[in-house]
Amino acid sequence: MIFNKDYTKIIYLYKKITSIASSNIREKQLLYEIHKSKLFKFGLFIRLFLIIFCLPYIQKIWFLEFINNSLESLSINPWQAHLNAGGDIKAFPYGYIMYLFYLPLTTLGWLLDKLLNLESFARFGFGITTLIFDYGILLGIIRLLKNYSSKLLLIAYWCSPVIIYIFYWHGQIDVLPVFFLIYGLSLLQKEKTHLAGIFLGLAISSKFSMLASIPFIFIYLVRNKRLKNKLNIFFASIFITYFFTILPFIKSNSFQLMVLKNSETEKLFSVFISYGYDIKLFLLPTIYLLSLYLVWRLERINLDLFLISIGLGFFSLLLFLPPSPGWFAWIMPFLVYYQLRSKDHYLLSTLPFFFIYLTYNLLYSTGADISFINIPTELPLQKLFGFNNSKLKSILFTGLQATGLIVCARMYLFGIVRNNYYRGFGDKLAIGISGFIPDYINDIFKSFENLFGPRSISFLEVSDYKKSKNHNYLQASKSLLNPNSYNLSRLTKDLYLLADGKSILQNINNSVRKIESYDFIFINGIHSLTIKRLRQRLDLKIFFEIDKELDDYFFTKNNKNNSYAFISKSEKKEFNNYQESQFKYSDLSFKISPVNSNILKTKEKIVIPKLKLFVKMANGFFHEELIHSLISLCGMHIDVEQTSFSDDVYLCIEGEATKEDINQIANILIPNLEDLLICNPLWENGYKGLIQLIILVHISNLLYKASSSKNYV
Amino acid sequence: MFKKINSLKNLDKPDAVIFDTDNTLYEYAPANKKAEEAVERKVKALLGVNSKLYRNTYAQSKKEIKKQLGMTASSHSRLLYYQRFLEILGFKAQLMTALDLEQTFWRTFLANAPLYPGVIKLLDYLRSKNILIAIVTDLTSHIQMRKLTYFNLEETFDAFVTSEEIGADKPDYRNFELVLNKLGLTKKNNIWMVGDNPYTDIIGARSIGATTFQKINNLEKIGEGKYMPDFAFSNFDDFQNNIINFIN
Ligand SMILES: [Mg+2]
């Protein structure tokens, strides 16, 4: 054998594990890039170096001492054991889960220490545990965001001095709850609601203040069509997990003393404005409520927005807490997320904050003992150097909070006001569909409700705006094509009202119907594109054409929308003019034709024949990806016509595509599809599904364009 | 990892590099597994056939088709497997269902088959050095063409040969002679063959005197004896880094 069998086995096992962590192809690529990157190795090296040579002071006097005491007495209740051994009451204000997860490797090290009569392996075990969950947070971030560069992610998280400082120099262990939180959120996004609830439960159980994230998650779930119906399961599983992991010790005095009544909890009420003798305004709850309200007020929240808002919520809390270096670990993954979203803007606003954070904490918080240097580096530098300038401390602290506040403001402005991948639907999206559309095809537009969810589309039918019977003096044929036989100004007005968010009343055959204003407005009928003012408000203009030969199949002869009825020459000419103008106005047009026209003439029975679909759309948009997917995934036949000087490209698509095919292609073509559609979208089969798909790609592109071109403050 | 196995072989700039496709350019097993699971779910939903019955019957139909067709392209045809599968279960000629299952299989398969890292970079590099690149693969042409299209490689190669064209799978020498023919080369040219399977790719390519490279995935073994490749590598980045000196 040319290379070690065990080694390959380990690699194989590792691949298995990470492939569970990342089922998605893009995630795999990101993982591969990350593991290969020099930045990753660099970050790993620094971590290992610090774990081996530096022992953070708080780990020495608190965490390791606590675990040591519990191991020495072999007690099930570590808090009791610790207090019995005369340990510090502040040593371990975390839940049992924190203890359990840190226990195995630390115990292993502890046993080794006992055997070899050393005092190193326990702390290695402890440090390695931190490293594992630190790496876990990195994986969690990858699971949450697939579309960003690995390099940026490594710079922002893995090589961040703040992360390294908190976990390996100062030595906080918030890494575990943060890991549970991030991983729980990624599971939630993948609709693994039970597991997500368990992870969130574990997060709260290991550190109670993680509870602060729950209201934000609640708002997100309530607003998310896809996840809304899983609310109960999610919260039940959080509660059950929390309950069962906290239950065994809830009655223990030592647990109550060290965890439930710890001074960290009191910090919540330590910052206040005094309103005279005995009234205080506690700032933290006030700010927390305010940030919840701001998030609640958002029209629609998707994943990006949600993550940034949790980060913002945490951040605003930290600004009104007495300085506590470990707590900043909570906001880091969200700051990373924000950084990746806003790229260049980020550094300017966060660098001062990070810089002051590190300066302040190096000066005033405890550090770590370096094993090969004989200087008490575990002391705060201010003590080490022996200067004591309380004014400097206050100035630095003010700087810290001020720069933090600026980061918060930037996050709010960029992330939330400017919005994210798809605009927050503050503006309605109006789509006009024109042409002689048989009911059979008309269903396609209704079927968009199976994608966007009920109460997401306002439908307007041009035929509902036909002028009343009093206008009967118009000729029969004219009454169909002539725009004057429709109340188009009323239609336009209604569209603008709906687009403005107002509901409208329609009066049809003396009965009044109310149409609510939803995210999408579909206007449907032969004159949807006829008037300029109407066209101007339409975000997407679609024209539909049915091959003449198919009229028999699609229209019954006495149908009101029957183009078949045009017999005389002048009528035909008018009809052709109509078709031409609508085609010209459209951004996107579909034509349905029979695959083989000769067969039709001989056929007597009305059976829908095999059809092909002609599509006109803007050149250079997504037709190449579409063609690739249709050919490779569905084995369809496609002709492309693309004249070099035309802005449009013409496709002729032939073949059978199932709704599963369409669903899969949609996932390939549309980024962040899950933000756009409901949980289990129901696609149509065949060319109807294709039409849905092509329209949806256009819609997603419009929403994206709108969000990226929007100005921000 | 890149390792010389045959110490007598020395590398020279090749005139052409021939690639196998399945499990060489992308990892076959996970995609296959996901696809078979999807079919299993569909069979359950459409026909009410439980997993155990599905697996047993499917294995049987696969065996029968393979036995019937020997080492040919269509012996790998999912469509034939599913057709036979339905027949064994007594569903007679349910042609639409067979087609549907086949489509479900390949759709899911492709969506779960990412190219190995470094493949595109390597192919671009070889093209930039005016080295011809070609595909020699088993299985039917239609699905192999769909695969390459899915990978956006449909216009990348100078020649493309499937075992359907000559009627026999690798290691049949005719596959390799045909690709030389299409490339306008002969056995005298310096040809490299890159493939994962020692029993088909490596020994087959020796019939045209090619220098052979085995791509090793996970725990796969390097061929021994007459199946021994000249070189073995585990990823395309290593491969490219090691051949770059010989090509420049
Ligand atoms: Mg192969």
XYZ file of N, CA, C and O in Angstrom, chain A residues 458-566:
436
model
N -53.247 39.560 -5.789
C -54.534 40.180 -6.126
C -54.746 39.990 -7.621
O -53.887 40.371 -8.417
N -55.851 39.390 -7.999
C -56.122 39.166 -9.416
C -57.098 40.200 -9.959
O -58.148 40.439 -9.373
N -56.722 40.803 -11.078
C -57.656 41.687 -11.777
C -57.903 41.111 -13.168
O -56.956 40.750 -13.868
N -59.162 41.019 -13.563
C -59.483 40.516 -14.898
C -59.956 41.683 -15.753
O -60.874 42.414 -15.359
N -59.347 41.837 -16.919
C -59.778 42.923 -17.804
C -61.254 42.752 -18.159
O -62.010 43.716 -18.231
N -61.687 41.507 -18.333
C -63.071 41.281 -18.759
C -64.086 41.767 -17.720
O -65.234 42.040 -18.052
N -63.649 41.904 -16.468
C -64.549 42.447 -15.449
C -64.775 43.947 -15.627
O -65.611 44.532 -14.950
N -63.976 44.552 -16.503
C -64.104 45.993 -16.704
C -64.815 46.324 -18.007
O -64.735 47.423 -18.520
N -65.464 45.324 -18.581
C -66.232 45.550 -19.793
C -67.386 46.501 -19.472
O -68.012 46.382 -18.411
N -67.588 47.456 -20.392
C -68.645 48.419 -20.105
C -70.000 47.722 -20.134
O -70.182 46.724 -20.820
N -70.935 48.259 -19.401
C -72.189 47.541 -19.187
C -73.026 47.461 -20.453
O -72.705 48.049 -21.486
N -74.108 46.747 -20.391
C -74.953 46.435 -21.549
C -75.495 47.685 -22.256
O -75.887 47.630 -23.404
N -75.505 48.810 -21.534
C -76.011 50.040 -22.138
C -75.237 50.421 -23.390
O -75.726 51.148 -24.227
N -74.028 49.918 -23.479
C -73.192 50.276 -24.621
C -73.356 49.304 -25.776
O -72.484 49.152 -26.580
N -74.475 48.678 -25.827
C -74.698 47.619 -26.804
C -74.654 48.074 -28.251
O -74.550 47.257 -29.143
N -74.711 49.402 -28.454
C -74.712 49.873 -29.833
C -73.392 49.583 -30.537
O -73.300 49.647 -31.732
N -72.363 49.274 -29.761
C -71.098 48.908 -30.395
C -71.272 47.605 -31.142
O -72.016 46.735 -30.729
N -70.525 47.520 -32.245
C -70.610 46.278 -32.996
C -70.062 45.118 -32.176
O -69.182 45.281 -31.356
N -70.567 43.948 -32.490
C -70.171 42.760 -31.736
C -68.665 42.538 -31.783
O -68.017 42.316 -30.776
N -68.094 42.607 -32.979
C -66.662 42.310 -33.088
C -65.839 43.418 -32.452
O -64.864 43.169 -31.777
N -66.249 44.647 -32.694
C -65.528 45.766 -32.119
C -65.501 45.694 -30.595
O -64.522 46.025 -29.958
N -66.599 45.232 -30.055
C -66.681 45.240 -28.603
C -65.615 44.352 -27.969
O -65.311 44.487 -26.804
N -65.038 43.478 -28.744
C -64.008 42.611 -28.185
C -62.636 43.258 -28.218
O -61.927 43.343 -27.226
N -62.264 43.767 -29.403
C -60.907 44.280 -29.554
C -60.784 45.755 -29.223
O -59.723 46.216 -28.840
N -61.865 46.468 -29.421
C -61.804 47.904 -29.208
C -61.607 48.228 -27.727
O -62.438 47.889 -26.891
N -60.502 48.903 -27.418
C -60.247 49.242 -26.006
C -61.365 50.076 -25.408
O -61.578 50.046 -24.197
N -62.101 50.794 -26.284
C -63.151 51.670 -25.758
C -64.310 50.912 -25.140
O -65.110 51.483 -24.418
N -64.411 49.640 -25.455
C -65.520 48.915 -24.841
C -65.154 48.421 -23.437
O -65.915 47.708 -22.810
N -63.974 48.778 -22.989
C -63.591 48.443 -21.609
C -63.362 49.715 -20.834
O -62.922 50.720 -21.383
N -63.629 49.624 -19.567
C -63.385 50.777 -18.700
C -61.934 50.720 -18.226
O -61.641 50.402 -17.068
N -61.024 51.030 -19.158
C -59.609 50.831 -18.843
C -59.056 51.866 -17.872
O -58.104 51.605 -17.155
N -59.671 53.032 -17.853
C -59.171 54.031 -16.894
C -59.510 53.593 -15.481
O -58.726 53.775 -14.542
N -60.659 52.952 -15.338
C -61.035 52.420 -14.028
C -60.051 51.312 -13.605
O -59.593 51.232 -12.471
N -59.725 50.472 -14.612
C -58.783 49.385 -14.367
C -57.428 49.940 -13.909
O -56.841 49.479 -12.922
N -56.959 50.962 -14.629
C -55.680 51.572 -14.283
C -55.707 52.134 -12.873
O -54.779 51.941 -12.088
N -56.812 52.803 -12.572
C -56.952 53.397 -11.251
C -56.910 52.315 -10.168
O -56.225 52.452 -9.156
N -57.622 51.215 -10.439
C -57.638 50.119 -9.471
C -56.244 49.529 -9.269
O -55.840 49.207 -8.156
N -55.521 49.415 -10.382
C -54.164 48.881 -10.267
C -53.313 49.776 -9.378
O -52.629 49.311 -8.467
N -53.386 51.094 -9.610
C -52.573 52.006 -8.811
C -52.981 51.963 -7.344
O -52.143 52.083 -6.459
N -54.292 51.789 -7.115
C -54.749 51.699 -5.725
C -54.186 50.451 -5.051
O -53.636 50.496 -3.951
N -54.314 49.317 -5.754
C -53.801 48.069 -5.195
C -52.297 48.173 -4.957
O -51.770 47.727 -3.938
N -51.606 48.777 -5.930
C -50.160 48.912 -5.818
C -49.787 49.816 -4.652
O -48.687 49.736 -4.114
N -50.726 50.633 -4.271
C -50.509 51.538 -3.143
C -50.855 50.878 -1.815
O -50.761 51.500 -0.762
N -51.310 49.663 -1.888
C -51.640 48.942 -0.664
C -53.078 49.089 -0.224
O -53.438 48.715 0.879
N -53.903 49.687 -1.099
C -55.306 49.874 -0.708
C -56.174 48.826 -1.386
O -55.917 48.433 -2.523
N -57.196 48.373 -0.684
C -58.096 47.404 -1.304
C -59.099 48.150 -2.179
O -59.334 49.343 -2.007
N -59.682 47.435 -3.154
C -60.609 48.093 -4.071
C -61.954 47.366 -4.067
O -62.053 46.220 -3.632
N -62.960 48.051 -4.561
C -64.281 47.436 -4.708
C -64.606 47.336 -6.190
O -64.489 48.301 -6.933
N -64.987 46.176 -6.637
C -65.386 45.997 -8.032
C -66.888 45.816 -8.078
O -67.460 45.122 -7.238
N -67.476 46.423 -9.096
C -68.918 46.266 -9.249
C -69.185 45.461 -10.516
O -69.075 45.961 -11.619
N -69.482 44.192 -10.349
C -69.705 43.342 -11.517
C -71.127 42.825 -11.487
O -71.555 42.194 -10.511
N -71.845 43.063 -12.557
C -73.245 42.625 -12.660
C -74.033 42.962 -11.394
O -74.716 42.126 -10.825
N -73.844 44.188 -10.948
C -74.582 44.695 -9.788
C -74.233 44.019 -8.463
O -74.933 44.170 -7.484
N -73.172 43.222 -8.467
C -72.743 42.724 -7.157
C -71.348 43.281 -6.874
O -70.520 43.388 -7.774
N -71.142 43.661 -5.637
C -69.882 44.318 -5.286
C -68.900 43.290 -4.735
O -69.259 42.446 -3.925
N -67.676 43.369 -5.247
C -66.657 42.429 -4.786
C -65.461 43.222 -4.290
O -65.035 44.196 -4.907
N -64.905 42.776 -3.182
C -63.762 43.481 -2.613
C -62.494 42.724 -2.974
O -62.428 41.499 -2.836
N -61.503 43.446 -3.473
C -60.214 42.804 -3.754
C -59.158 43.436 -2.850
O -58.959 44.650 -2.859
N -58.521 42.593 -2.046
C -57.499 43.086 -1.126
C -56.188 43.301 -1.878
O -55.951 42.693 -2.919
N -55.364 44.140 -1.307
C -54.062 44.380 -1.918
C -53.036 43.421 -1.314
O -52.814 43.424 -0.115
N -52.450 42.585 -2.157
C -51.425 41.637 -1.701
C -50.080 41.946 -2.352
O -49.956 42.905 -3.112
N -49.098 41.090 -2.064
C -47.730 41.338 -2.546
C -47.637 41.400 -4.070
O -46.860 42.160 -4.625
N -48.407 40.555 -4.726
C -48.374 40.523 -6.184
C -49.725 40.931 -6.747
O -50.761 40.595 -6.181
N -49.684 41.633 -7.891
C -50.930 41.965 -8.565
C -50.835 41.415 -9.985
O -49.895 41.729 -10.717
N -51.761 40.549 -10.340
C -51.787 39.989 -11.692
C -52.959 40.612 -12.449
O -54.103 40.488 -12.019
N -52.662 41.280 -13.547
C -53.739 41.778 -14.405
C -53.773 40.929 -15.650
O -52.756 40.709 -16.295
N -54.942 40.494 -15.995
C -55.070 39.407 -16.904
C -56.174 39.719 -17.893
O -57.261 40.089 -17.505
N -55.891 39.634 -19.200
C -56.945 39.868 -20.173
C -56.413 40.562 -21.411
O -55.234 40.954 -21.447
N -57.274 40.734 -22.424
C -56.747 41.151 -23.712
C -56.176 42.565 -23.701
O -55.345 42.881 -24.521
N -56.582 43.412 -22.771
C -56.060 44.774 -22.819
C -55.150 45.125 -21.647
O -55.011 46.273 -21.281
N -54.500 44.119 -21.097
C -53.624 44.387 -19.956
C -52.445 45.266 -20.327
O -51.847 45.908 -19.474
N -52.045 45.255 -21.602
C -50.862 46.033 -21.975
C -51.211 47.192 -22.898
O -50.333 47.882 -23.393
N -52.498 47.421 -23.126
C -52.865 48.352 -24.183
C -52.565 49.806 -23.841
O -52.014 50.532 -24.651
N -52.888 50.230 -22.613
C -52.709 51.653 -22.317
C -51.341 51.919 -21.708
O -50.840 51.136 -20.900
N -50.781 53.038 -22.086
C -49.434 53.361 -21.650
C -49.349 53.512 -20.136
O -48.447 52.978 -19.494
N -50.329 54.224 -19.583
C -50.269 54.493 -18.158
C -50.332 53.194 -17.346
O -49.713 53.056 -16.300
N -51.052 52.245 -17.865
C -51.138 50.939 -17.217
C -49.792 50.217 -17.327
O -49.252 49.713 -16.345
N -49.246 50.261 -18.552
C -47.959 49.591 -18.773
C -46.881 50.144 -17.866
O -46.019 49.433 -17.388
N -46.955 51.470 -17.646
C -45.901 52.104 -16.850
C -45.814 51.552 -15.434
O -44.749 51.504 -14.848
N -46.945 51.146 -14.893
C -46.900 50.644 -13.521
C -46.593 49.143 -13.458
O -46.318 48.593 -12.403
N -46.635 48.489 -14.626
C -46.403 47.044 -14.620
C -44.911 46.739 -14.527
O -44.106 47.296 -15.259
N -44.545 45.860 -13.608
C -43.143 45.481 -13.475
C -42.761 44.438 -14.509
O -41.622 44.351 -14.927
N -43.740 43.631 -14.892
C -43.454 42.582 -15.871
C -44.634 42.495 -16.833
O -45.781 42.426 -16.400
N -44.324 42.553 -18.134
C -45.388 42.542 -19.136
C -45.283 41.265 -19.969
O -44.254 41.003 -20.578
N -46.335 40.487 -19.908
C -46.307 39.182 -20.560
C -47.373 39.130 -21.643
O -48.495 39.605 -21.453
N -47.019 38.566 -22.780
C -48.007 38.396 -23.845
C -48.141 36.910 -24.162
O -47.157 36.184 -24.249
N -49.382 36.490 -24.329
C -49.679 35.092 -24.580
C -50.306 34.910 -25.932
O -51.196 35.655 -26.316
N -49.859 33.919 -26.637
C -50.442 33.681 -27.950
C -50.677 32.179 -28.101
O -49.846 31.369 -27.682
N -51.801 31.867 -28.681
C -52.087 30.466 -28.949
C -52.090 30.295 -30.468
O -52.690 31.101 -31.176
N -51.409 29.307 -30.930
C -51.398 29.058 -32.371
C -52.831 28.934 -32.873
O -53.664 28.291 -32.254
N -53.095 29.572 -34.005
C -54.441 29.566 -34.587
C -55.027 28.154 -34.681
O -56.210 27.926 -34.466
N -54.129 27.230 -35.022
C -54.593 25.860 -35.228
C -55.168 25.249 -33.964
O -55.872 24.247 -34.013
N -54.795 25.845 -32.825
C -55.237 25.247 -31.562
C -56.557 25.819 -31.079
O -57.079 25.385 -30.055
N -57.072 26.815 -31.798
C -58.302 27.467 -31.349
C -59.404 26.463 -31.043
O -60.086 26.545 -30.031
N -59.516 25.472 -31.924
C -60.546 24.458 -31.741
C -60.414 23.737 -30.416
O -61.399 23.327 -29.803
N -59.200 23.568 -30.021
C -58.973 22.779 -28.823
C -59.187 23.589 -27.564
O -59.586 23.077 -26.541
N -58.845 24.876 -27.665
C -58.864 25.683 -26.455
C -60.139 26.492 -26.253
O -60.526 26.783 -25.141
N -60.769 26.902 -27.378
C -61.936 27.771 -27.228
C -63.192 27.047 -27.689
O -63.208 26.471 -28.763
N -64.194 27.098 -26.901
C -65.478 26.658 -27.433
C -66.025 27.826 -28.239
O -65.728 28.980 -27.957
N -66.840 27.528 -29.262
C -67.098 28.561 -30.260
C -67.856 29.775 -29.738
O -67.680 30.863 -30.241
N -68.687 29.575 -28.729
C -69.421 30.745 -28.253
C -68.763 31.428 -27.048
O -69.377 32.191 -26.355
N -67.492 31.096 -26.835
C -66.755 31.738 -25.746
C -66.576 33.229 -26.028
O -66.344 33.632 -27.159
N -66.660 34.025 -24.981
C -66.545 35.469 -25.169
C -65.136 35.885 -25.609
O -64.951 36.888 -26.274
N -64.140 35.116 -25.228
C -62.761 35.480 -25.543
C -62.250 34.756 -26.783
O -61.130 34.303 -26.820
N -63.074 34.612 -27.774
C -62.695 33.728 -28.864
C -62.118 34.488 -30.048
O -62.802 35.204 -30.748
N -60.836 34.289 -30.278
C -60.227 34.959 -31.417
C -60.690 34.313 -32.711
O -60.593 34.879 -33.782
N -61.210 33.103 -32.613
C -61.694 32.357 -33.762
C -62.819 33.109 -34.465
O -63.079 32.929 -35.640
N -63.444 34.002 -33.675
C -64.622 34.681 -34.209
C -64.306 35.728 -35.284
O -65.196 36.211 -35.950
N -63.023 36.064 -35.428
C -62.697 37.099 -36.420
C -62.646 36.494 -37.804
O -61.732 35.763 -38.150
